[in-house]
Structures are given as C-alpha cells and as structure tokens.
C-alpha cells in the first residue's frame, strides 16, 4: 500500500503535536496546582521533550532518505 508523502507528513505532524501539546498541558496543570506536581510535572516534561526529539529524528531521517534518492537519481544509468 502506497501512502502519499503529504499523508505521511500529516500523520507525523499530528503525532508530534499530540505529544508536545499533551506534555505542555500536563505541565500547565501541574504548575497551576490542578493536579499533583509529583509525578505529573516530570511526565509532562518527558512527553513534550519526546515529541520534540521525535520531530527532530523524523526530519533528519527524511532528509537523509531524500539525499540518498537524489544521489541515486543523479547517477548515470
């Protein structure tokens, strides 16, 4: 099954945004006192960081794949 490039990136953006937004929401709730600070502040921080790192890794991997495709396509057959 072929997934279009746009659909793949849309899925990545949704997953990353979900992690970051949920992490920041948990952090805000913990800091406002709505939920206990321990362990939720650490959980919120971890979720937000995981989302950001995931975005970085996916971006690097996609750039690397694109570079290899470009090099392969540029070689004479």
mmCIF file of C-alpha atoms in Angstrom:
data_model
loop_
_atom_site.group_PDB
_atom_site.id
_atom_site.type_symbol
_atom_site.label_atom_id
_atom_site.label_comp_id
_atom_site.label_asym_id
_atom_site.label_seq_id
_atom_site.Cartn_x
_atom_site.Cartn_y
_atom_site.Cartn_z
ATOM 1 C CA UNK A 1 0.000 0.000 0.000
ATOM 2 C CA UNK A 2 1.402 3.347 -1.031
ATOM 3 C CA UNK A 3 0.977 6.283 1.311
ATOM 4 C CA UNK A 4 1.437 9.687 -0.227
ATOM 5 C CA UNK A 5 4.160 11.966 1.066
ATOM 6 C CA UNK A 6 1.586 14.507 2.240
ATOM 7 C CA UNK A 7 -0.394 11.905 4.196
ATOM 8 C CA UNK A 8 2.792 10.608 5.818
ATOM 9 C CA UNK A 9 3.882 14.077 6.929
ATOM 10 C CA UNK A 10 0.371 14.903 8.133
ATOM 11 C CA UNK A 11 0.436 11.799 10.332
ATOM 12 C CA UNK A 12 3.876 12.716 11.686
ATOM 13 C CA UNK A 13 2.745 16.264 12.471
ATOM 14 C CA UNK A 14 -0.365 15.003 14.266
ATOM 15 C CA UNK A 15 1.605 12.542 16.410
ATOM 16 C CA UNK A 16 4.335 15.043 17.288
ATOM 17 C CA UNK A 17 1.827 17.809 18.040
ATOM 18 C CA UNK A 18 -0.159 15.436 20.244
ATOM 19 C CA UNK A 19 2.904 14.611 22.341
ATOM 20 C CA UNK A 20 4.006 18.235 22.660
ATOM 21 C CA UNK A 21 0.534 19.623 23.400
ATOM 22 C CA UNK A 22 -0.316 16.898 25.913
ATOM 23 C CA UNK A 23 3.044 17.384 27.624
ATOM 24 C CA UNK A 24 2.593 21.142 27.864
ATOM 25 C CA UNK A 25 -0.983 20.689 29.118
ATOM 26 C CA UNK A 26 0.153 18.319 31.873
ATOM 27 C CA UNK A 27 2.920 20.773 32.803
ATOM 28 C CA UNK A 28 0.469 23.670 32.978
ATOM 29 C CA UNK A 29 -1.960 21.667 35.122
ATOM 30 C CA UNK A 30 0.816 20.540 37.474
ATOM 31 C CA UNK A 31 2.220 24.036 37.881
ATOM 32 C CA UNK A 32 -1.205 25.573 38.472
ATOM 33 C CA UNK A 33 -1.923 23.057 41.219
ATOM 34 C CA UNK A 34 -4.840 21.378 39.438
ATOM 35 C CA UNK A 35 -3.000 18.043 39.660
ATOM 36 C CA UNK A 36 -0.201 16.876 41.941
ATOM 37 C CA UNK A 37 3.186 18.182 40.897
ATOM 38 C CA UNK A 38 4.842 14.831 41.519
ATOM 39 C CA UNK A 39 4.988 12.795 39.245
ATOM 40 C CA UNK A 40 2.978 14.745 36.672
ATOM 41 C CA UNK A 41 5.424 17.594 36.133
ATOM 42 C CA UNK A 42 8.102 15.085 35.133
ATOM 43 C CA UNK A 43 5.651 13.199 32.922
ATOM 44 C CA UNK A 44 4.620 16.410 31.141
ATOM 45 C CA UNK A 45 8.235 17.400 30.592
ATOM 46 C CA UNK A 46 9.055 13.942 29.247
ATOM 47 C CA UNK A 47 6.099 13.993 26.830
ATOM 48 C CA UNK A 48 6.988 17.429 25.475
ATOM 49 C CA UNK A 49 10.667 16.530 25.075
ATOM 50 C CA UNK A 50 9.792 13.191 23.454
ATOM 51 C CA UNK A 51 7.598 14.986 20.925
ATOM 52 C CA UNK A 52 10.328 17.485 20.073
ATOM 53 C CA UNK A 53 13.011 14.792 19.761
ATOM 54 C CA UNK A 54 10.702 12.671 17.599
ATOM 55 C CA UNK A 55 10.198 15.607 15.239
ATOM 56 C CA UNK A 56 13.954 16.112 15.027
ATOM 57 C CA UNK A 57 14.650 12.431 14.330
ATOM 58 C CA UNK A 58 11.938 12.170 11.675
ATOM 59 C CA UNK A 59 13.195 15.336 9.989
ATOM 60 C CA UNK A 60 16.783 14.091 9.907
ATOM 61 C CA UNK A 61 15.742 10.645 8.659
ATOM 62 C CA UNK A 62 13.585 12.098 5.887
ATOM 63 C CA UNK A 63 16.350 14.489 4.822
ATOM 64 C CA UNK A 64 18.829 11.594 4.724
ATOM 65 C CA UNK A 65 16.465 9.451 2.656
ATOM 66 C CA UNK A 66 15.865 12.358 0.277
ATOM 67 C CA UNK A 67 19.613 12.901 -0.110
ATOM 68 C CA UNK A 68 20.195 9.250 -0.991
ATOM 69 C CA UNK A 69 17.351 9.278 -3.520
ATOM 70 C CA UNK A 70 18.754 12.433 -5.121
ATOM 71 C CA UNK A 71 22.257 10.934 -5.370
ATOM 72 C CA UNK A 72 20.892 7.689 -6.815
ATOM 73 C CA UNK A 73 18.730 9.515 -9.351
ATOM 74 C CA UNK A 74 21.644 11.731 -10.412
ATOM 75 C CA UNK A 75 23.932 8.792 -11.247
ATOM 76 C CA UNK A 76 24.097 7.802 -14.913
ATOM 77 C CA UNK A 77 22.384 4.511 -15.675
#
